[in-house]
PDB file of C-alpha atoms in Angstrom:
ATOM      1  CA  MET H   1      42.368 146.795  29.096  1.00 95.00           C
ATOM      2  CA  LYS H   2      44.548 149.677  29.015  1.00 98.00           C
ATOM      3  CA  ILE H   3      44.426 152.384  31.033  1.00 98.00           C
ATOM      4  CA  VAL H   4      46.392 155.648  31.127  1.00 98.00           C
ATOM      5  CA  VAL H   5      46.982 157.447  34.772  1.00 98.00           C
ATOM      6  CA  ILE H   6      47.949 161.160  34.326  1.00 98.00           C
ATOM      7  CA  GLY H   7      49.351 162.314  37.579  1.00 97.00           C
ATOM      8  CA  GLY H   8      50.086 158.367  38.066  1.00 96.00           C
ATOM      9  CA  SER H   9      53.285 159.180  40.655  1.00 94.00           C
ATOM     10  CA  GLY H  10      50.919 161.401  43.048  1.00 94.00           C
ATOM     11  CA  LEU H  11      49.235 160.241  45.684  1.00 94.00           C
ATOM     12  CA  ILE H  12      45.733 159.154  44.252  1.00 96.00           C
ATOM     13  CA  GLY H  13      47.539 158.406  40.930  1.00 97.00           C
ATOM     14  CA  SER H  14      49.836 155.970  42.778  1.00 96.00           C
ATOM     15  CA  LYS H  15      47.221 153.935  44.462  1.00 97.00           C
ATOM     16  CA  LEU H  16      45.117 154.133  41.333  1.00 98.00           C
ATOM     17  CA  VAL H  17      47.416 152.286  39.318  1.00 98.00           C
ATOM     18  CA  THR H  18      47.822 149.906  41.756  1.00 98.00           C
ATOM     19  CA  LYS H  19      44.279 148.852  42.324  1.00 98.00           C
ATOM     20  CA  LEU H  20      43.979 148.542  38.505  1.00 98.00           C
ATOM     21  CA  ARG H  21      46.590 146.465  37.982  1.00 98.00           C
ATOM     22  CA  GLU H  22      45.394 144.287  40.740  1.00 97.00           C
ATOM     23  CA  GLN H  23      42.191 144.001  38.811  1.00 97.00           C
ATOM     24  CA  GLY H  24      44.308 142.899  35.788  1.00 97.00           C
ATOM     25  CA  HIS H  25      44.124 146.016  33.575  1.00 98.00           C
ATOM     26  CA  GLN H  26      47.074 147.257  31.695  1.00 98.00           C
ATOM     27  CA  ALA H  27      47.835 150.421  33.915  1.00 98.00           C
ATOM     28  CA  ILE H  28      50.395 152.894  33.042  1.00 98.00           C
ATOM     29  CA  ALA H  29      51.416 155.587  35.640  1.00 98.00           C
ATOM     30  CA  ALA H  30      52.076 158.792  33.300  1.00 97.00           C
ATOM     31  CA  SER H  31      53.977 161.361  34.742  1.00 96.00           C
ATOM     32  CA  PRO H  32      57.175 163.686  33.977  1.00 95.00           C
ATOM     33  CA  LYS H  33      58.978 161.219  35.793  1.00 93.00           C
ATOM     34  CA  SER H  34      58.126 158.501  33.418  1.00 95.00           C
ATOM     35  CA  GLY H  35      58.585 160.818  30.771  1.00 96.00           C
ATOM     36  CA  VAL H  36      55.374 161.840  29.898  1.00 97.00           C
ATOM     37  CA  ASN H  37      54.511 165.495  30.234  1.00 97.00           C
ATOM     38  CA  SER H  38      50.934 166.997  29.596  1.00 97.00           C
ATOM     39  CA  ILE H  39      52.076 170.358  29.262  1.00 97.00           C
ATOM     40  CA  THR H  40      54.621 170.160  26.800  1.00 97.00           C
ATOM     41  CA  GLY H  41      53.133 166.947  25.369  1.00 97.00           C
ATOM     42  CA  GLU H  42      56.057 164.913  25.675  1.00 97.00           C
ATOM     43  CA  GLY H  43      55.769 161.452  25.682  1.00 97.00           C
ATOM     44  CA  LEU H  44      51.926 161.395  25.364  1.00 98.00           C
ATOM     45  CA  ALA H  45      51.318 160.252  21.798  1.00 97.00           C
ATOM     46  CA  GLU H  46      53.285 156.875  22.748  1.00 97.00           C
ATOM     47  CA  ALA H  47      51.816 156.717  26.075  1.00 98.00           C
ATOM     48  CA  LEU H  48      48.175 157.201  24.744  1.00 98.00           C
ATOM     49  CA  LYS H  49      48.886 154.526  21.817  1.00 98.00           C
ATOM     50  CA  GLY H  50      46.224 151.964  22.029  1.00 97.00           C
ATOM     51  CA  ALA H  51      44.632 153.376  25.284  1.00 98.00           C
ATOM     52  CA  SER H  52      41.107 153.061  26.114  1.00 98.00           C
ATOM     53  CA  VAL H  53      40.846 154.932  29.243  1.00 98.00           C
ATOM     54  CA  VAL H  54      42.886 158.287  30.353  1.00 98.00           C
ATOM     55  CA  VAL H  55      42.353 159.200  34.117  1.00 98.00           C
ATOM     56  CA  ASP H  56      43.426 162.739  34.814  1.00 98.00           C
ATOM     57  CA  VAL H  57      44.707 163.244  38.656  1.00 98.00           C
ATOM     58  CA  THR H  58      46.958 165.747  37.812  1.00 96.00           C
ATOM     59  CA  ASN H  59      47.317 168.924  40.330  1.00 94.00           C
ATOM     60  CA  SER H  60      49.243 172.108  39.256  1.00 94.00           C
ATOM     61  CA  PRO H  61      52.463 172.842  40.991  1.00 91.00           C
ATOM     62  CA  SER H  62      51.490 176.619  41.568  1.00 92.00           C
ATOM     63  CA  TRP H  63      47.967 178.400  43.194  1.00 86.00           C
ATOM     64  CA  GLU H  64      48.740 181.544  41.567  1.00 94.00           C
ATOM     65  CA  ASP H  65      45.735 182.743  39.788  1.00 96.00           C
ATOM     66  CA  ALA H  66      47.398 182.740  36.128  1.00 97.00           C
ATOM     67  CA  ALA H  67      49.433 179.758  36.624  1.00 97.00           C
ATOM     68  CA  VAL H  68      46.700 177.576  37.834  1.00 97.00           C
ATOM     69  CA  MET H  69      44.295 178.870  35.103  1.00 98.00           C
ATOM     70  CA  THR H  70      47.205 177.979  32.397  1.00 98.00           C
ATOM     71  CA  PHE H  71      48.270 174.420  33.704  1.00 98.00           C
ATOM     72  CA  PHE H  72      44.658 173.136  33.852  1.00 98.00           C
ATOM     73  CA  GLU H  73      44.080 174.656  30.256  1.00 98.00           C
ATOM     74  CA  THR H  74      46.925 173.140  28.685  1.00 98.00           C
ATOM     75  CA  SER H  75      47.053 170.157  29.993  1.00 98.00           C
ATOM     76  CA  THR H  76      43.615 169.483  29.554  1.00 98.00           C
ATOM     77  CA  ARG H  77      43.462 170.867  25.948  1.00 98.00           C
ATOM     78  CA  ASN H  78      46.701 168.155  25.234  1.00 98.00           C
ATOM     79  CA  LEU H  79      45.183 165.151  26.896  1.00 98.00           C
ATOM     80  CA  LEU H  80      41.939 165.845  24.882  1.00 98.00           C
ATOM     81  CA  ALA H  81      43.615 166.212  21.298  1.00 98.00           C
ATOM     82  CA  TYR H  82      46.164 163.145  22.051  1.00 98.00           C
ATOM     83  CA  GLY H  83      43.430 161.330  23.425  1.00 98.00           C
ATOM     84  CA  ALA H  84      40.903 162.274  20.660  1.00 98.00           C
ATOM     85  CA  ALA H  85      44.146 160.734  17.841  1.00 98.00           C
ATOM     86  CA  ALA H  86      44.655 158.063  19.706  1.00 98.00           C
ATOM     87  CA  GLY H  87      41.012 156.713  19.729  1.00 98.00           C
ATOM     88  CA  VAL H  88      40.460 156.890  23.602  1.00 98.00           C
ATOM     89  CA  LYS H  89      36.903 155.885  24.606  1.00 98.00           C
ATOM     90  CA  HIS H  90      36.686 157.154  27.897  1.00 98.00           C
ATOM     91  CA  HIS H  91      38.249 160.464  29.773  1.00 98.00           C
ATOM     92  CA  VAL H  92      38.314 160.786  33.282  1.00 98.00           C
ATOM     93  CA  ALA H  93      39.103 163.609  35.514  1.00 98.00           C
ATOM     94  CA  LEU H  94      39.311 163.904  39.249  1.00 98.00           C
ATOM     95  CA  SER H  95      37.977 167.147  40.210  1.00 98.00           C
ATOM     96  CA  VAL H  96      36.218 168.574  43.484  1.00 97.00           C
ATOM     97  CA  VAL H  97      33.007 168.600  45.401  1.00 98.00           C
ATOM     98  CA  GLY H  98      31.643 172.602  45.324  1.00 97.00           C
ATOM     99  CA  THR H  99      33.649 173.849  42.854  1.00 97.00           C
ATOM    100  CA  GLU H 100      30.891 176.227  40.966  1.00 97.00           C
ATOM    101  CA  ARG H 101      30.064 177.417  44.927  1.00 97.00           C
ATOM    102  CA  LEU H 102      34.146 178.162  45.145  1.00 96.00           C
ATOM    103  CA  LEU H 103      34.912 180.389  42.133  1.00 96.00           C
ATOM    104  CA  ALA H 104      36.281 183.197  44.496  1.00 95.00           C
ATOM    105  CA  SER H 105      39.271 180.832  43.965  1.00 95.00           C
ATOM    106  CA  GLY H 106      41.508 181.316  41.463  1.00 96.00           C
ATOM    107  CA  PHE H 107      42.218 177.561  41.896  1.00 96.00           C
ATOM    108  CA  PHE H 108      38.564 176.597  41.741  1.00 96.00           C
ATOM    109  CA  ARG H 109      37.957 179.125  38.396  1.00 97.00           C
ATOM    110  CA  ALA H 110      40.928 176.557  36.914  1.00 98.00           C
ATOM    111  CA  LYS H 111      38.783 173.547  37.660  1.00 98.00           C
ATOM    112  CA  MET H 112      36.104 174.730  36.156  1.00 98.00           C
ATOM    113  CA  ALA H 113      37.840 175.631  32.895  1.00 98.00           C
ATOM    114  CA  GLN H 114      39.420 172.085  32.664  1.00 98.00           C
ATOM    115  CA  GLU H 115      35.703 170.633  33.401  1.00 98.00           C
ATOM    116  CA  ASN H 116      33.890 172.568  30.740  1.00 98.00           C
ATOM    117  CA  LEU H 117      37.072 171.827  28.204  1.00 98.00           C
ATOM    118  CA  ILE H 118      36.143 168.256  28.820  1.00 98.00           C
ATOM    119  CA  LYS H 119      32.464 168.604  28.225  1.00 98.00           C
ATOM    120  CA  ALA H 120      32.688 170.268  25.365  1.00 98.00           C
ATOM    121  CA  SER H 121      35.365 167.556  23.514  1.00 98.00           C
ATOM    122  CA  SER H 122      34.172 164.746  21.356  1.00 96.00           C
ATOM    123  CA  ILE H 123      35.531 161.987  24.080  1.00 98.00           C
ATOM    124  CA  PRO H 124      32.937 160.325  26.098  1.00 98.00           C
ATOM    125  CA  TYR H 125      33.442 161.615  29.533  1.00 98.00           C
ATOM    126  CA  THR H 126      33.139 161.313  33.402  1.00 98.00           C
ATOM    127  CA  ILE H 127      34.029 164.095  35.733  1.00 98.00           C
ATOM    128  CA  ILE H 128      34.339 163.003  39.163  1.00 98.00           C
ATOM    129  CA  ARG H 129      34.193 165.416  41.846  1.00 98.00           C
ATOM    130  CA  ALA H 130      35.592 164.514  45.275  1.00 98.00           C
ATOM    131  CA  THR H 131      35.380 165.924  48.780  1.00 97.00           C
ATOM    132  CA  GLN H 132      38.538 166.780  50.862  1.00 94.00           C
ATOM    133  CA  PHE H 133      40.667 164.259  51.981  1.00 93.00           C
ATOM    134  CA  PHE H 134      41.473 163.223  55.123  1.00 91.00           C
ATOM    135  CA  GLU H 135      45.226 163.256  54.475  1.00 88.00           C
ATOM    136  CA  PHE H 136      45.088 166.670  53.691  1.00 89.00           C
ATOM    137  CA  VAL H 137      42.910 168.247  56.826  1.00 90.00           C
ATOM    138  CA  ASN H 138      46.532 168.906  58.787  1.00 88.00           C
ATOM    139  CA  GLY H 139      47.606 171.171  55.530  1.00 89.00           C
ATOM    140  CA  ILE H 140      44.012 172.889  55.853  1.00 92.00           C
ATOM    141  CA  ALA H 141      44.879 173.836  59.683  1.00 92.00           C
ATOM    142  CA  ASP H 142      48.019 174.983  58.423  1.00 93.00           C
ATOM    143  CA  PHE H 143      47.112 177.239  56.510  1.00 91.00           C
ATOM    144  CA  SER H 144      44.582 178.470  58.628  1.00 93.00           C
ATOM    145  CA  THR H 145      47.223 179.066  61.561  1.00 94.00           C
ATOM    146  CA  GLU H 146      47.876 182.472  63.319  1.00 91.00           C
ATOM    147  CA  GLY H 147      50.335 182.299  65.740  1.00 92.00           C
ATOM    148  CA  ASN H 148      49.297 179.174  67.882  1.00 93.00           C
ATOM    149  CA  LYS H 149      45.748 179.363  66.852  1.00 95.00           C
ATOM    150  CA  VAL H 150      44.190 177.453  64.020  1.00 96.00           C
ATOM    151  CA  ARG H 151      41.201 179.913  62.860  1.00 96.00           C
ATOM    152  CA  LEU H 152      38.791 177.455  61.095  1.00 96.00           C
ATOM    153  CA  SER H 153      34.985 177.903  59.874  1.00 96.00           C
ATOM    154  CA  THR H 154      32.440 175.909  61.600  1.00 97.00           C
ATOM    155  CA  ALA H 155      30.882 174.955  57.822  1.00 97.00           C
ATOM    156  CA  LEU H 156      30.262 171.210  57.484  1.00 97.00           C
ATOM    157  CA  ILE H 157      32.561 168.956  55.700  1.00 97.00           C
ATOM    158  CA  GLN H 158      32.456 165.332  54.336  1.00 96.00           C
ATOM    159  CA  PRO H 159      36.174 164.084  53.843  1.00 96.00           C
ATOM    160  CA  MET H 160      37.500 160.594  52.389  1.00 95.00           C
ATOM    161  CA  ALA H 161      40.085 158.581  53.085  1.00 94.00           C
ATOM    162  CA  ALA H 162      42.458 158.744  49.669  1.00 94.00           C
ATOM    163  CA  ASP H 163      42.160 154.689  49.274  1.00 95.00           C
ATOM    164  CA  ASP H 164      38.664 155.286  48.672  1.00 96.00           C
ATOM    165  CA  VAL H 165      39.010 158.142  46.116  1.00 97.00           C
ATOM    166  CA  ALA H 166      41.215 155.621  44.546  1.00 97.00           C
ATOM    167  CA  SER H 167      38.833 152.799  44.386  1.00 97.00           C
ATOM    168  CA  ALA H 168      35.776 154.864  43.447  1.00 98.00           C
ATOM    169  CA  VAL H 169      37.872 156.462  40.518  1.00 98.00           C
ATOM    170  CA  GLY H 170      38.796 153.399  39.575  1.00 98.00           C
ATOM    171  CA  ARG H 171      35.510 152.011  39.291  1.00 98.00           C
ATOM    172  CA  ILE H 172      34.227 154.471  37.752  1.00 98.00           C
ATOM    173  CA  ALA H 173      36.900 154.656  35.066  1.00 98.00           C
ATOM    174  CA  THR H 174      36.438 150.821  34.301  1.00 98.00           C
ATOM    175  CA  GLY H 175      32.379 151.950  33.925  1.00 97.00           C
ATOM    176  CA  VAL H 176      30.584 153.364  30.608  1.00 98.00           C
ATOM    177  CA  PRO H 177      30.965 157.210  30.660  1.00 98.00           C
ATOM    178  CA  VAL H 178      28.323 158.835  32.340  1.00 98.00           C
ATOM    179  CA  ASN H 179      28.753 161.941  30.062  1.00 98.00           C
ATOM    180  CA  GLY H 180      28.018 164.020  33.156  1.00 98.00           C
ATOM    181  CA  THR H 181      29.688 164.315  36.617  1.00 98.00           C
ATOM    182  CA  VAL H 182      29.702 161.698  39.758  1.00 98.00           C
ATOM    183  CA  GLU H 183      30.527 163.250  43.273  1.00 98.00           C
ATOM    184  CA  ILE H 184      32.028 161.110  45.803  1.00 98.00           C
ATOM    185  CA  GLY H 185      32.611 161.406  49.277  1.00 97.00           C
ATOM    186  CA  GLY H 186      33.285 160.133  52.751  1.00 96.00           C
ATOM    187  CA  ALA H 187      31.131 158.399  55.392  1.00 94.00           C
ATOM    188  CA  GLU H 188      30.508 161.231  57.554  1.00 94.00           C
ATOM    189  CA  LYS H 189      30.129 164.744  58.080  1.00 96.00           C
ATOM    190  CA  PHE H 190      31.781 166.962  60.338  1.00 96.00           C
ATOM    191  CA  HIS H 191      32.332 170.483  60.945  1.00 97.00           C
ATOM    192  CA  LEU H 192      35.500 171.850  60.160  1.00 96.00           C
ATOM    193  CA  ASP H 193      36.808 173.416  63.205  1.00 96.00           C
ATOM    194  CA  GLN H 194      35.816 169.968  64.906  1.00 95.00           C
ATOM    195  CA  LEU H 195      37.612 167.999  62.263  1.00 94.00           C
ATOM    196  CA  ALA H 196      41.027 169.815  62.819  1.00 94.00           C
ATOM    197  CA  ARG H 197      40.490 169.853  66.359  1.00 94.00           C
ATOM    198  CA  ARG H 198      40.377 166.190  66.516  1.00 91.00           C
ATOM    199  CA  SER H 199      43.085 165.341  64.188  1.00 90.00           C
ATOM    200  CA  LEU H 200      45.380 168.015  66.182  1.00 92.00           C
ATOM    201  CA  ALA H 201      44.754 166.554  69.061  1.00 90.00           C
ATOM    202  CA  ALA H 202      45.523 162.968  67.683  1.00 87.00           C
ATOM    203  CA  ARG H 203      48.975 164.011  66.659  1.00 87.00           C
ATOM    204  CA  ASN H 204      49.999 165.841  70.140  1.00 92.00           C
ATOM    205  CA  ASP H 205      49.611 169.207  68.102  1.00 92.00           C
ATOM    206  CA  PRO H 206      49.338 171.922  70.680  1.00 94.00           C
ATOM    207  CA  ARG H 207      47.345 174.537  68.573  1.00 95.00           C
ATOM    208  CA  GLU H 208      44.377 176.146  69.485  1.00 96.00           C
ATOM    209  CA  VAL H 209      41.538 175.736  66.957  1.00 96.00           C
ATOM    210  CA  VAL H 210      39.070 178.450  67.302  1.00 96.00           C
ATOM    211  CA  ALA H 211      35.488 178.341  65.917  1.00 96.00           C
ATOM    212  CA  ASP H 212      34.598 181.058  63.251  1.00 95.00           C
ATOM    213  CA  PRO H 213      31.752 180.802  61.350  1.00 94.00           C
ATOM    214  CA  HIS H 214      33.104 184.036  59.496  1.00 94.00           C
ATOM    215  CA  ALA H 215      36.653 182.318  58.367  1.00 95.00           C
ATOM    216  CA  ARG H 216      37.510 181.528  55.184  1.00 94.00           C
ATOM    217  CA  TYR H 217      38.488 178.280  53.523  1.00 93.00           C
ATOM    218  CA  TYR H 218      41.340 179.091  51.768  1.00 89.00           C
ATOM    219  CA  GLY H 219      40.172 182.621  51.048  1.00 88.00           C
ATOM    220  CA  VAL H 220      36.721 181.499  49.773  1.00 93.00           C
ATOM    221  CA  ASP H 221      33.775 182.461  52.458  1.00 95.00           C
ATOM    222  CA  ILE H 222      31.550 179.383  52.428  1.00 96.00           C
ATOM    223  CA  GLY H 223      28.124 178.865  54.145  1.00 95.00           C
ATOM    224  CA  GLU H 224      27.374 175.537  56.178  1.00 96.00           C
ATOM    225  CA  ARG H 225      26.936 173.073  52.927  1.00 96.00           C
ATOM    226  CA  THR H 226      29.557 174.505  50.625  1.00 97.00           C
ATOM    227  CA  LEU H 227      31.909 171.718  50.764  1.00 97.00           C
ATOM    228  CA  LEU H 228      29.339 169.020  51.166  1.00 97.00           C
ATOM    229  CA  PRO H 229      28.332 166.802  48.438  1.00 97.00           C
ATOM    230  CA  GLY H 230      24.672 166.141  47.155  1.00 96.00           C
ATOM    231  CA  ASP H 231      22.333 163.166  48.197  1.00 95.00           C
ATOM    232  CA  ASP H 232      23.373 161.308  45.477  1.00 95.00           C
ATOM    233  CA  ALA H 233      27.257 160.577  45.938  1.00 97.00           C
ATOM    234  CA  GLN H 234      28.805 157.771  46.325  1.00 97.00           C
ATOM    235  CA  LEU H 235      30.160 157.232  49.719  1.00 96.00           C
ATOM    236  CA  GLY H 236      33.425 155.815  50.978  1.00 94.00           C
ATOM    237  CA  GLU H 237      33.550 153.303  53.770  1.00 93.00           C
ATOM    238  CA  THR H 238      36.535 154.766  55.675  1.00 93.00           C
ATOM    239  CA  ARG H 239      35.507 156.336  58.999  1.00 90.00           C
ATOM    240  CA  PHE H 240      38.061 158.847  60.348  1.00 85.00           C
ATOM    241  CA  GLU H 241      38.869 156.915  63.477  1.00 79.00           C
ATOM    242  CA  THR H 242      39.568 153.564  61.542  1.00 76.00           C
ATOM    243  CA  CYS H 243      42.246 155.758  60.272  1.00 67.00           C
ATOM    244  CA  GLY H 244      43.589 156.314  63.747  1.00 52.00           C
ATOM    245  CA  GLY H 245      41.687 160.065  63.915  1.00 47.00           C
ATOM    246  CA  GLY H 246      44.314 161.333  61.523  1.00 44.00           C
ATOM    247  CA  HIS H 247      47.600 160.682  63.684  1.00 41.00           C
ATOM    248  CA  PRO H 248      48.888 157.916  61.143  1.00 39.00           C
ATOM    249  CA  LEU H 249      48.497 159.991  58.018  1.00 41.00           C
ATOM    250  CA  VAL H 250      51.507 161.052  55.656  1.00 38.00           C
ATOM    251  CA  ASP H 251      51.231 165.242  55.702  1.00 38.00           C
ATOM    252  CA  LEU H 252      50.892 165.986  52.127  1.00 35.00           C
ATOM    253  CA  SER H 253      50.216 169.455  52.367  1.00 36.00           C
ATOM    254  CA  LYS H 254      53.042 170.343  49.958  1.00 35.00           C
ATOM    255  CA  ARG H 255      51.796 167.976  47.481  1.00 37.00           C
ATOM    256  CA  GLY H 256      48.698 169.618  46.454  1.00 41.00           C
ATOM    257  CA  ARG H 257      45.282 170.293  48.676  1.00 39.00           C
ATOM    258  CA  PHE H 258      42.995 168.804  46.406  1.00 42.00           C
ATOM    259  CA  ALA H 259      44.379 166.025  44.348  1.00 39.00           C
TER     260      ALA H 259
END
């Protein structure tokens, strides 16, 4: 089938396109680099012509409250409108586990707005909520660094490898729309401070990780289980140690923290 991946040149999108093509699908990597812009609508009609599935793995270039809301609302409205006109049968969007529990953040308010627009549309859909990625653990540490100390919550987190995220998104996108939300997560739970400590040690990073139960997560107060998926989540197989404990992972913190 023809599957258009919006954000197809990013971390998840590029992996997803490769996997779909290996399975014999006509996967289109759509992004501004290829002349497809979900904000302006440029190239969308042509890209979506004959498409059965649209997968949205885009991320906002800005986390400023107004900018991120404008990005997700504008992009999603365009994708839904052009998708409906093209006869798309399945709209898939990658979101974040715990979004409804993190609404003190403008980013998560924007993700919730995105989800609500998809639910209100006429196109059958599946929203995939993923936990944080292994690849962004060092970005979390950077965001929480004060001097030579990294102050992090002791809350639990169940991160997953980007490759497992792409595999799950591909499997769900080629399946039947659930008209609801599917959660995906990693194989193991960690305390956030513990995970960062192990990751920094694997990279010979000398910063000290300080466990602080009251530390915020990207500016949001969180409880012990705020970042965890539900018991029915689909879990990836890659474990933190098998990917080198974070050592070989590319530092992608500047490319977005969740998608």
